PDB file of C-alpha atoms in Angstrom:
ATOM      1  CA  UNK G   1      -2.480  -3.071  27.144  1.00  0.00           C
ATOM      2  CA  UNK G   2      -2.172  -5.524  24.656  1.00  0.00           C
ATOM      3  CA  UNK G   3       1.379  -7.945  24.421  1.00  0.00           C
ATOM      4  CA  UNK G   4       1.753 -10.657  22.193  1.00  0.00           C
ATOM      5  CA  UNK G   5       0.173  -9.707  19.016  1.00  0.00           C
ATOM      6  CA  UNK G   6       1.525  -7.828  15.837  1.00  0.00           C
ATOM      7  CA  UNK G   7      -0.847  -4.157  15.607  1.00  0.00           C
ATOM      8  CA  UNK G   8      -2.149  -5.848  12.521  1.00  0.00           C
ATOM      9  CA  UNK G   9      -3.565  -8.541  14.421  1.00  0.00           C
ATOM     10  CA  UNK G  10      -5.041  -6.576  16.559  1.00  0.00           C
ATOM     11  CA  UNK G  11      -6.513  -4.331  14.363  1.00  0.00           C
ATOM     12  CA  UNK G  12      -7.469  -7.192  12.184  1.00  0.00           C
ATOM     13  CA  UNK G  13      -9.565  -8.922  15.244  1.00  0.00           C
ATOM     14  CA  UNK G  14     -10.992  -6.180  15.792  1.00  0.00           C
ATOM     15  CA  UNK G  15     -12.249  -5.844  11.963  1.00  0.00           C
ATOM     16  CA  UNK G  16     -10.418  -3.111  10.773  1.00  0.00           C
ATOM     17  CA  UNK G  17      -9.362  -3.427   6.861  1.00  0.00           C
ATOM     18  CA  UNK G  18      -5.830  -2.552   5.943  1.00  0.00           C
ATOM     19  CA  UNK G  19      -4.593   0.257   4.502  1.00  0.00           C
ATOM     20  CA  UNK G  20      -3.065  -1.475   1.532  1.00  0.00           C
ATOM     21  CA  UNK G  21      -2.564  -4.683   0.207  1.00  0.00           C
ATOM     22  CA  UNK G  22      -0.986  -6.454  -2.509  1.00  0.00           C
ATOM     23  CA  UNK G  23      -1.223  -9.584  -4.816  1.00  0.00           C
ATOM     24  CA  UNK G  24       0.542 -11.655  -7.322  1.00  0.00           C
ATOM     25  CA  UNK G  25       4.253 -11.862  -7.798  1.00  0.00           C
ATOM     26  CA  UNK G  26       6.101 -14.857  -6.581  1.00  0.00           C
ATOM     27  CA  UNK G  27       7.323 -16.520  -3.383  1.00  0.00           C
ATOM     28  CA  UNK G  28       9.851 -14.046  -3.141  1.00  0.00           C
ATOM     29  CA  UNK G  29       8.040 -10.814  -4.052  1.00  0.00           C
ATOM     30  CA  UNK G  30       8.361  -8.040  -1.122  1.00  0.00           C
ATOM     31  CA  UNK G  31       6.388  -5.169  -1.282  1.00  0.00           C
ATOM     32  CA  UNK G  32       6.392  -2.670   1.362  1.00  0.00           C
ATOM     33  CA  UNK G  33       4.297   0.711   2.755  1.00  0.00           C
ATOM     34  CA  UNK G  34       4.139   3.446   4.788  1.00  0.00           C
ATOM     35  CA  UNK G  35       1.256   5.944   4.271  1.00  0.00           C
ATOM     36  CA  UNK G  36       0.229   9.515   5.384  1.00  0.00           C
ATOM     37  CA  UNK G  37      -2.273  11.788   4.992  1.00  0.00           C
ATOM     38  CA  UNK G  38      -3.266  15.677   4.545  1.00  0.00           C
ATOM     39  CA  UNK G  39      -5.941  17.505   4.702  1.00  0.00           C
ATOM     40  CA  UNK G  40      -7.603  16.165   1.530  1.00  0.00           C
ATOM     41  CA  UNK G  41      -5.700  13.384   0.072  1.00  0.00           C
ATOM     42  CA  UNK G  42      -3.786   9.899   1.078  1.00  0.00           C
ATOM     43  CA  UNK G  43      -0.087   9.465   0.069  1.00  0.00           C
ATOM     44  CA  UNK G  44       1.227   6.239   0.421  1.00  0.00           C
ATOM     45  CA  UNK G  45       5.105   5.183  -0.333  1.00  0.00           C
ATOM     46  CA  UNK G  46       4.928   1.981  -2.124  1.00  0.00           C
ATOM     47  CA  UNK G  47       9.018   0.130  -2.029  1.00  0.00           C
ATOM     48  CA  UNK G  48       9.286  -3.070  -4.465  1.00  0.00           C
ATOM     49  CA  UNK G  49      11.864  -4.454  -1.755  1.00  0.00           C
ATOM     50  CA  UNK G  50      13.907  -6.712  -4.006  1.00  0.00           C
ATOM     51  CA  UNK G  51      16.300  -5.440  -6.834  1.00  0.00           C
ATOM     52  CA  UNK G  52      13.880  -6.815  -9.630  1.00  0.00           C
ATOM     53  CA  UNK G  53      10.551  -5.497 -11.643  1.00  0.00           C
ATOM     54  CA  UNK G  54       7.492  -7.084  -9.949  1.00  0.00           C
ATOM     55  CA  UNK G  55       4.415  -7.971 -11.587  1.00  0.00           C
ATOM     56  CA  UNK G  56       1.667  -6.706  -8.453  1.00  0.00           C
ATOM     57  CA  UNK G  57      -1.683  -5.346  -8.126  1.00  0.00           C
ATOM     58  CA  UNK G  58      -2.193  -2.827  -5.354  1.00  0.00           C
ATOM     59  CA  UNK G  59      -5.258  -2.246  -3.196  1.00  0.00           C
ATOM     60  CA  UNK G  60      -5.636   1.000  -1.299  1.00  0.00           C
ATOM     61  CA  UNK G  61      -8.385   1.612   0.875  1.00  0.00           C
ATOM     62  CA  UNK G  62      -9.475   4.531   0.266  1.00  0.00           C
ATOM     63  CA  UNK G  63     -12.187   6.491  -2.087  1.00  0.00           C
ATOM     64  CA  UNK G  64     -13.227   9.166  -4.323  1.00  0.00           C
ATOM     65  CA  UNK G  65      -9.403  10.032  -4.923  1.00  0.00           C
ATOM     66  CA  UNK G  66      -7.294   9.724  -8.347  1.00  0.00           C
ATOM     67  CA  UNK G  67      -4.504   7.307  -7.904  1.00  0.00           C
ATOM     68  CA  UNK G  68      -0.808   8.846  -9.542  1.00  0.00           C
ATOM     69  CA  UNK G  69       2.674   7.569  -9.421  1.00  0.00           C
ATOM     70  CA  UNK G  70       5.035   9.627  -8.574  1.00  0.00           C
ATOM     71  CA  UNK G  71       9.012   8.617  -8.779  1.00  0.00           C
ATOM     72  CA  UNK G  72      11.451   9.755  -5.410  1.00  0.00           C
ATOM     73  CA  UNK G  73      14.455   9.968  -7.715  1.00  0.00           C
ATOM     74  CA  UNK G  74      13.308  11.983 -10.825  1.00  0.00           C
ATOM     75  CA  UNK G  75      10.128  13.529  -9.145  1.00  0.00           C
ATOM     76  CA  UNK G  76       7.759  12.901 -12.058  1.00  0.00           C
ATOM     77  CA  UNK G  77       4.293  11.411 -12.152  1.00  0.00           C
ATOM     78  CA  UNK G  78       2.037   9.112 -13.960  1.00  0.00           C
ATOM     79  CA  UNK G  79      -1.306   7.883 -14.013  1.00  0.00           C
ATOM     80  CA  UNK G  80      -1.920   4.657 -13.507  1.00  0.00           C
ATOM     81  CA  UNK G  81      -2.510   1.910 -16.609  1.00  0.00           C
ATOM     82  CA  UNK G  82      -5.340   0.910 -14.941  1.00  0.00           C
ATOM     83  CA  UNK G  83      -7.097   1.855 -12.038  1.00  0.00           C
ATOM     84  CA  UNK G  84     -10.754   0.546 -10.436  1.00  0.00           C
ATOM     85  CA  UNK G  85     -12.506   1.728  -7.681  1.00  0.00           C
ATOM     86  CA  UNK G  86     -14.729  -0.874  -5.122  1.00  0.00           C
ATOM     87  CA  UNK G  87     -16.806  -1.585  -1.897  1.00  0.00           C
ATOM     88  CA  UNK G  88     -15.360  -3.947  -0.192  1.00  0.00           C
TER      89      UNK G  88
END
């Protein structure tokens, strides 16, 4: 049992690499997750928590899978603009 510490310090002491980060924006840029998974892909909900377009990259890890956007409201999908795949 383990008191004390956030799960993602634990996990992080213990060398685990997140699930997803994020970069850039400003001091008040929020960006939120929760992810799942099936049988052969990764599906993560990405929230922008502020009422405002962000400027962000996103880093998932994961590998050998096709990133797409897909909108709750209108239920389309996009690729990406951009997308690169990395060790490390």
């Amino acid at each position: 049992m383990i008191w004390g510490k956030t799960t993602r310090e634990v996990l992080q002491a213990d060398g685990v690499p997140e699930d997803f980060t994020w970069s850039g924006g400003d001091d008040q840029t929020f960006v939120d997750f929760i992810q799942r998974r099936t049988d052969d892909t990764r599906i993560y909900y990405v929230a922008n928590r502020n009422d405002r377009p962000e400027n962000v990259e996103l880093r998932f890890r994961v590998s050998g899978l096709q990133p797409e956007f897909w909108d709750p409201v209108t239920a389309s999908g996009a690729t990406p603009r951009t997308s690169a795949s990395r060790t490390g």
